[in-house]
CSV table of C-alpha atoms in Angstrom, one decimal:
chain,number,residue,atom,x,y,z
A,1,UNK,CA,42.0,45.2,81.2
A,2,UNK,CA,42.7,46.5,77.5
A,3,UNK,CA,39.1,45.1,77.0
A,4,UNK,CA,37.9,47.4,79.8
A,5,UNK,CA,40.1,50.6,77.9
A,6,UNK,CA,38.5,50.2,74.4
A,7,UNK,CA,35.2,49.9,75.7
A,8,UNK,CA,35.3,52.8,77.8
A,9,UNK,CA,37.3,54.9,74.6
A,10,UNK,CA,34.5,53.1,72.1
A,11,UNK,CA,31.7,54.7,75.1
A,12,UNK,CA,33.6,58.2,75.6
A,13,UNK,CA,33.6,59.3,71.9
A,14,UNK,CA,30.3,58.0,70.8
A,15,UNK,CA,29.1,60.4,73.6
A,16,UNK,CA,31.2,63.3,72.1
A,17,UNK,CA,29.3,62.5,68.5
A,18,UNK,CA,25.9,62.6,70.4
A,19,UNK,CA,26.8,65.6,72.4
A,20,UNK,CA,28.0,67.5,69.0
A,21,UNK,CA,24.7,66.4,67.4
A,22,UNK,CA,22.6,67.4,70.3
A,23,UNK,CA,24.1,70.9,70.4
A,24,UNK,CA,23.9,71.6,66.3
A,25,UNK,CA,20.1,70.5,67.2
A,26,UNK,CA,19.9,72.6,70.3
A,27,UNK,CA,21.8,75.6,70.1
A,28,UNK,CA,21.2,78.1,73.3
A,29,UNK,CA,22.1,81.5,70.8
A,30,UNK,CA,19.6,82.8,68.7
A,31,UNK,CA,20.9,84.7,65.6
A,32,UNK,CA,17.7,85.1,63.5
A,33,UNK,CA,14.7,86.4,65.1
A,34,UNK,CA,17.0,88.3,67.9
A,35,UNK,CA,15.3,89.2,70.8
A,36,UNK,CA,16.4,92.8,70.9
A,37,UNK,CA,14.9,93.6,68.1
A,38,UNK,CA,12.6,96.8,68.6
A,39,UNK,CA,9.4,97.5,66.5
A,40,UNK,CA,8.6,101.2,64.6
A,41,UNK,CA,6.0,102.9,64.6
A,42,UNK,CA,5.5,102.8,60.6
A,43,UNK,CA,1.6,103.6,60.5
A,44,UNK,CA,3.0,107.7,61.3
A,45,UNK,CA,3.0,109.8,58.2
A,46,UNK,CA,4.8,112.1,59.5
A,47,UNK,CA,7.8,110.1,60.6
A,48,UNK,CA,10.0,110.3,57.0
A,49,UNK,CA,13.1,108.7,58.7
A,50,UNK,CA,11.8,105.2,59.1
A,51,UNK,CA,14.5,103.5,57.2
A,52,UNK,CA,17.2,106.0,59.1
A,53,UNK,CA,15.9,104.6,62.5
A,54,UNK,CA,15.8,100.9,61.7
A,55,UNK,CA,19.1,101.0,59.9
A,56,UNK,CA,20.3,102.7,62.8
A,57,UNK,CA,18.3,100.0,64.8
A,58,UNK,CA,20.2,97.1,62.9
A,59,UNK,CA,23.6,99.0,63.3
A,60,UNK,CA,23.3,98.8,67.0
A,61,UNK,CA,22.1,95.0,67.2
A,62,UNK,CA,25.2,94.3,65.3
A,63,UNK,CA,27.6,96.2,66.8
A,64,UNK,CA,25.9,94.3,70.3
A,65,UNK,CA,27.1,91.4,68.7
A,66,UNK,CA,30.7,92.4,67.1
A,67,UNK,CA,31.4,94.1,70.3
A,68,UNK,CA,33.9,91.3,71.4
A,69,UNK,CA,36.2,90.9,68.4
A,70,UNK,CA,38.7,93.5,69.7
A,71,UNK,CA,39.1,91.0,73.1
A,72,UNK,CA,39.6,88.4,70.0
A,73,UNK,CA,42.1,89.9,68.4
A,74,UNK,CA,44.2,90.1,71.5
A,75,UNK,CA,43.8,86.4,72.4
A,76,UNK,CA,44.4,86.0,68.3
A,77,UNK,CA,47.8,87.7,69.0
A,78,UNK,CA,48.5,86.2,72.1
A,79,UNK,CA,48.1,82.6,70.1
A,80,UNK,CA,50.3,83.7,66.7
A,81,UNK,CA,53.5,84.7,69.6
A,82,UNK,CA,53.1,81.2,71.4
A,83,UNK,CA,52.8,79.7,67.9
A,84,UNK,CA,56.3,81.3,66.9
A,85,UNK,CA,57.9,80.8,70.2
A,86,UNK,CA,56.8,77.4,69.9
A,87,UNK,CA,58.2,76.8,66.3
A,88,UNK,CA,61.9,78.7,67.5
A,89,UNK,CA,61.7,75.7,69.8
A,90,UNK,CA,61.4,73.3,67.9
A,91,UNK,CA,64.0,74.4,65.5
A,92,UNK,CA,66.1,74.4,68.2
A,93,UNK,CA,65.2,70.8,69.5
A,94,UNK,CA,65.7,69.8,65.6
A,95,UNK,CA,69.2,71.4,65.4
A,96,UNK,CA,70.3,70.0,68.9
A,97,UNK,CA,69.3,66.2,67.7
A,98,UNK,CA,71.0,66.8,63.8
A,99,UNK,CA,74.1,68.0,66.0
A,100,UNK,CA,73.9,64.8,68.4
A,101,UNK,CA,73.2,62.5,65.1
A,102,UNK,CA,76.7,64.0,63.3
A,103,UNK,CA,78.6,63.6,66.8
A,104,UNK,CA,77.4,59.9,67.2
A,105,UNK,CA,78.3,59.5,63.6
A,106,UNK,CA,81.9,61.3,63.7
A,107,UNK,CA,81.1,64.1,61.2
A,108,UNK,CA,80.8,61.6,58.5
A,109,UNK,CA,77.6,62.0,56.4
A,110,UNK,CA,77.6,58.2,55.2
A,111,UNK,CA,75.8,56.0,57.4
A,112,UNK,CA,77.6,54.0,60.3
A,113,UNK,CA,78.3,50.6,58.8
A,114,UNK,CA,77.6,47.4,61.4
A,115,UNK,CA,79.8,44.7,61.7
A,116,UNK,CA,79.4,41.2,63.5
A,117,UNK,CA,75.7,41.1,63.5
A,118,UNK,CA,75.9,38.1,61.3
């Protein structure tokens, strides 16, 4: 049976190694060459605010893709609270089991000595 468990454990994470490799090989997001990008027309003379219209071109794209870092921030938040409410916890858990320790001990900071073991 404990042959059976470290086989299947040995199977189950060297599929999580081939499943990381196969996604850094096969990523589904394009960052370079994005496929919003939108040609100018650069052959016009007349148009003097090329560089003004694909800056403002790029600004967009990247604001596309920043768009959702306010809706990180909040679950940011949301994680830092739980991660101090969790800490106040354990402090508390920490004080209760020093507090059990002294009262098993009588107060006495000197360990309890053992007799008739021998």
């Amino acid at each position: 049976m404990e042959e059976l468990l470290l086989y299947i454990l040995i199977f189950f994470f060297i599929f999580l190694i081939l499943y990381q490799i196969f996604l850094a090989y096969f990523k589904g997001s394009i960052i370079e060459g994005n496929t919003g990008y939108q040609d100018y027309d650069t052959s016009d003379p007349k148009n003097v605010m090329i560089l003004a219209q694909q800056n403002a071109g790029n600004i967009s794209a990247l604001r596309s893709q920043f768009g959702d870092t306010q809706n990180l921030k909040s679950v940011i938040d949301d994680i830092s609270g739980n991660v101090a409410n969790l800490q106040s916890q354990v402090d508390g858990l920490v004080q209760a089991q020093q507090q059990s320790g002294e009262q098993l001990n009588g107060g006495s900071s000197e360990p309890i000595t053992v007799t008739g073991t021998e």
